[in-house]
């Protein structure tokens, strides 16, 4: 106990990063359960039942007729962003 009291300021300094880590790294994992449940806002995450089959929503998404169109559009937007937006800062930096 004396050792803890002796280093209390170090523990106090550690409190902020640990809180940040818990809030932004571990708390979202709790919300990840929504992807596998029949989520009901009144019941909350823990009160909602599990989806049957458990990958139901992923199966619905992957078999949707618009899935490949969405993937294509996403890849094209990223490619165009890379082609047109990436060289501009380099050219301006070289001027």
XYZ file of N, CA and C in Angstrom:
285
model
N 0.826 -1.200 0.000
C 0.000 0.000 0.000
C 0.865 1.257 0.000
N 1.996 1.188 0.703
C 2.899 2.340 0.726
C 3.457 2.617 -0.661
N 3.697 1.535 -1.401
C 4.244 1.693 -2.748
C 3.230 2.393 -3.662
N 1.969 2.014 -3.531
C 0.920 2.663 -4.328
C 0.817 4.132 -3.956
N 0.827 4.419 -2.681
C 0.719 5.813 -2.232
C 1.941 6.616 -2.660
N 3.082 5.951 -2.691
C 4.324 6.629 -3.070
C 4.285 7.054 -4.538
N 3.688 6.230 -5.383
C 3.630 6.518 -6.816
C 2.241 6.984 -7.253
N 1.512 7.610 -6.374
C 0.136 8.016 -6.664
C 0.050 8.973 -7.845
N 1.035 9.835 -8.027
C 0.990 10.785 -9.139
C 1.210 10.082 -10.480
N 2.007 9.049 -10.471
C 2.176 8.271 -11.701
C 0.878 7.545 -12.066
N 0.216 6.999 -11.055
C -1.073 6.346 -11.300
C -2.118 7.354 -11.759
N -2.056 8.545 -11.218
C -2.984 9.595 -11.627
C -2.739 9.994 -13.081
N -1.461 10.054 -13.483
C -1.135 10.361 -14.876
C -1.587 9.236 -15.804
N -1.594 8.034 -15.308
C -2.000 6.880 -16.104
C -3.512 6.792 -16.274
N -4.244 7.473 -15.433
C -5.700 7.401 -15.442
C -6.307 7.918 -16.752
N -5.839 9.037 -17.272
C -6.400 9.604 -18.507
C -6.165 8.702 -19.723
N -4.930 8.232 -19.980
C -4.767 7.329 -21.132
C -5.546 6.022 -21.000
N -5.637 5.501 -19.800
C -6.394 4.264 -19.607
C -7.881 4.485 -19.867
N -8.399 5.612 -19.430
C -9.803 5.940 -19.689
C -10.044 6.087 -21.185
N -9.149 6.792 -21.868
C -9.245 6.964 -23.318
C -9.243 5.604 -24.015
N -8.335 4.738 -23.606
C -8.217 3.414 -24.208
C -9.476 2.581 -23.989
N -9.998 2.622 -22.789
C -11.217 1.868 -22.496
C -12.405 2.373 -23.300
N -12.552 3.690 -23.386
C -13.714 4.269 -24.072
C -13.645 4.042 -25.573
N -12.472 4.204 -26.178
C -12.385 4.148 -27.631
C -11.903 2.811 -28.190
N -11.447 1.892 -27.356
C -11.012 0.583 -27.846
C -11.895 -0.563 -27.367
N -12.296 -0.537 -26.115
C -13.079 -1.646 -25.581
C -14.583 -1.417 -25.654
N -15.038 -0.218 -25.462
C -16.476 0.040 -25.494
C -17.088 -0.278 -26.864
N -16.438 0.058 -28.000
C -17.030 -0.307 -29.298
C -17.194 -1.811 -29.491
N -16.371 -2.624 -28.843
C -16.522 -4.076 -28.957
C -17.844 -4.540 -28.353
N -18.304 -3.838 -27.364
C -19.602 -4.146 -26.760
C -20.717 -3.902 -27.779
N -20.623 -2.811 -28.536
C -21.625 -2.496 -29.545
C -21.553 -3.392 -30.768
N -20.444 -4.087 -30.952
C -20.293 -4.999 -32.082
C -21.305 -6.136 -32.029
N -21.821 -6.419 -30.857
C -22.810 -7.486 -30.696
C -24.084 -7.201 -31.488
N -24.364 -5.937 -31.765
C -25.585 -5.577 -32.494
C -25.621 -6.248 -33.869
N -24.450 -6.457 -34.481
C -24.401 -7.082 -35.804
C -24.881 -8.525 -35.780
N -24.863 -9.150 -34.623
C -25.228 -10.563 -34.519
C -26.548 -10.782 -33.790
N -27.274 -9.725 -33.491
C -28.516 -9.854 -32.726
C -29.689 -9.241 -33.477
N -30.900 -9.689 -33.126
C -32.122 -9.016 -33.567
C -32.324 -7.864 -32.597
N -31.657 -6.767 -32.886
C -31.577 -5.662 -31.928
C -32.924 -4.977 -31.749
N -33.307 -4.822 -30.502
C -34.514 -4.107 -30.126
C -34.080 -2.966 -29.218
N -34.399 -1.733 -29.599
C -33.920 -0.579 -28.850
C -34.467 -0.548 -27.431
N -35.660 -1.080 -27.235
C -36.236 -1.106 -25.878
C -35.540 -2.130 -24.987
N -35.132 -3.242 -25.568
C -34.479 -4.295 -24.782
C -32.999 -4.009 -24.571
N -32.415 -3.215 -25.456
C -30.985 -2.940 -25.344
C -30.157 -4.044 -25.975
N -28.843 -3.909 -25.858
C -27.953 -4.886 -26.484
C -28.025 -6.231 -25.774
N -27.949 -6.219 -24.465
C -27.924 -7.489 -23.737
C -29.288 -8.164 -23.684
N -30.370 -7.409 -23.800
C -31.705 -7.988 -23.737
C -32.225 -8.486 -25.064
N -31.579 -8.130 -26.158
C -32.021 -8.569 -27.482
C -31.602 -10.010 -27.730
N -32.427 -10.719 -28.502
C -32.114 -12.120 -28.794
C -31.108 -12.206 -29.940
N -30.403 -13.330 -29.980
C -29.433 -13.551 -31.044
C -30.168 -13.828 -32.349
N -29.598 -13.387 -33.459
C -30.199 -13.607 -34.774
C -30.096 -15.090 -35.133
N -31.094 -15.593 -35.838
C -31.098 -16.989 -36.278
C -31.165 -17.035 -37.784
N -30.230 -17.553 -38.527
C -28.903 -17.961 -38.095
C -28.080 -16.748 -37.661
N -26.989 -16.988 -36.973
C -26.254 -15.892 -36.342
C -25.667 -14.920 -37.373
N -25.365 -15.393 -38.583
C -24.827 -14.519 -39.625
C -25.908 -14.057 -40.593
N -27.136 -13.984 -40.151
C -28.276 -13.643 -41.004
C -28.072 -12.305 -41.715
N -27.673 -11.293 -40.989
C -27.556 -9.963 -41.583
C -26.394 -9.886 -42.560
N -25.327 -10.628 -42.287
C -24.209 -10.660 -43.219
C -24.604 -11.394 -44.496
N -25.358 -12.464 -44.351
C -25.839 -13.211 -45.513
C -26.766 -12.339 -46.358
N -27.658 -11.608 -45.709
C -28.562 -10.717 -46.434
C -27.783 -9.643 -47.189
N -26.769 -9.118 -46.559
C -25.966 -8.059 -47.180
C -25.165 -8.593 -48.361
N -24.532 -9.735 -48.188
C -23.681 -10.278 -49.244
C -24.473 -10.828 -50.421
N -25.726 -11.195 -50.222
C -26.538 -11.712 -51.324
C -27.445 -10.642 -51.929
N -27.342 -9.431 -51.434
C -28.146 -8.337 -51.972
C -27.710 -8.045 -53.407
N -28.653 -7.767 -54.323
C -28.275 -7.514 -55.714
C -27.421 -6.256 -55.893
N -27.478 -5.338 -54.954
C -26.697 -4.107 -55.076
C -25.314 -4.213 -54.445
N -24.974 -5.351 -53.863
C -23.708 -5.490 -53.150
C -22.512 -5.208 -54.053
N -22.457 -5.851 -55.210
C -21.294 -5.681 -56.081
C -21.249 -4.288 -56.686
N -22.403 -3.676 -56.883
C -22.429 -2.299 -57.375
C -21.839 -1.352 -56.323
N -22.177 -1.589 -55.072
C -21.643 -0.775 -53.980
C -20.134 -0.972 -53.858
N -19.673 -2.215 -53.967
C -18.235 -2.495 -53.894
C -17.510 -1.805 -55.042
N -18.058 -1.899 -56.237
C -17.455 -1.269 -57.411
C -17.377 0.239 -57.241
N -18.468 0.865 -56.799
C -18.478 2.311 -56.602
C -17.466 2.743 -55.541
N -17.359 1.974 -54.477
C -16.403 2.293 -53.419
C -14.976 2.230 -53.943
N -14.661 1.175 -54.679
C -13.313 1.045 -55.228
C -13.012 2.140 -56.241
N -13.987 2.477 -57.075
C -13.777 3.551 -58.047
C -13.563 4.900 -57.368
N -14.345 5.198 -56.363
C -14.164 6.461 -55.644
C -12.787 6.539 -54.990
N -12.335 5.448 -54.420
C -11.007 5.440 -53.813
C -9.906 5.553 -54.861
N -10.088 4.900 -55.988
C -9.109 4.990 -57.069
C -9.035 6.414 -57.618
N -10.191 7.028 -57.872
C -10.204 8.407 -58.370
C -9.608 9.369 -57.351
N -9.875 9.136 -56.104
C -9.297 9.977 -55.062
C -7.777 9.851 -55.063
N -7.291 8.647 -55.241
C -5.850 8.425 -55.278
C -5.221 9.081 -56.504
N -5.855 8.965 -57.647
C -5.309 9.506 -58.891
C -5.339 11.035 -58.912
N -6.450 11.631 -58.492
C -6.596 13.078 -58.632
C -6.182 13.870 -57.395
N -6.349 13.323 -56.226
C -6.058 14.093 -55.012
C -4.636 13.878 -54.512
N -4.038 12.752 -54.793
C -2.706 12.474 -54.277
C -1.613 13.309 -54.946
N -1.599 13.476 -56.276
C -0.518 14.248 -56.897
C -0.565 15.752 -56.597
N -1.725 16.298 -56.304
C -1.836 17.749 -56.090
C -0.933 18.254 -54.971
N -0.910 17.677 -53.787
C -0.018 18.187 -52.747
C 1.460 18.031 -53.099
N 1.789 16.965 -53.825
C 3.189 16.771 -54.209
C 3.613 17.835 -55.208
N 2.756 18.104 -56.185
C 3.066 19.142 -57.180
C 3.183 20.503 -56.509
N 2.263 20.814 -55.623
C 2.326 22.097 -54.921
C 3.552 22.186 -54.014
N 3.982 21.088 -53.442
C 5.166 21.103 -52.582
C 6.436 21.309 -53.388
N 6.440 20.838 -54.630
C 7.621 20.992 -55.471
C 7.740 22.384 -56.082
N 6.666 23.150 -56.082
C 6.708 24.498 -56.670
C 7.520 25.456 -55.874
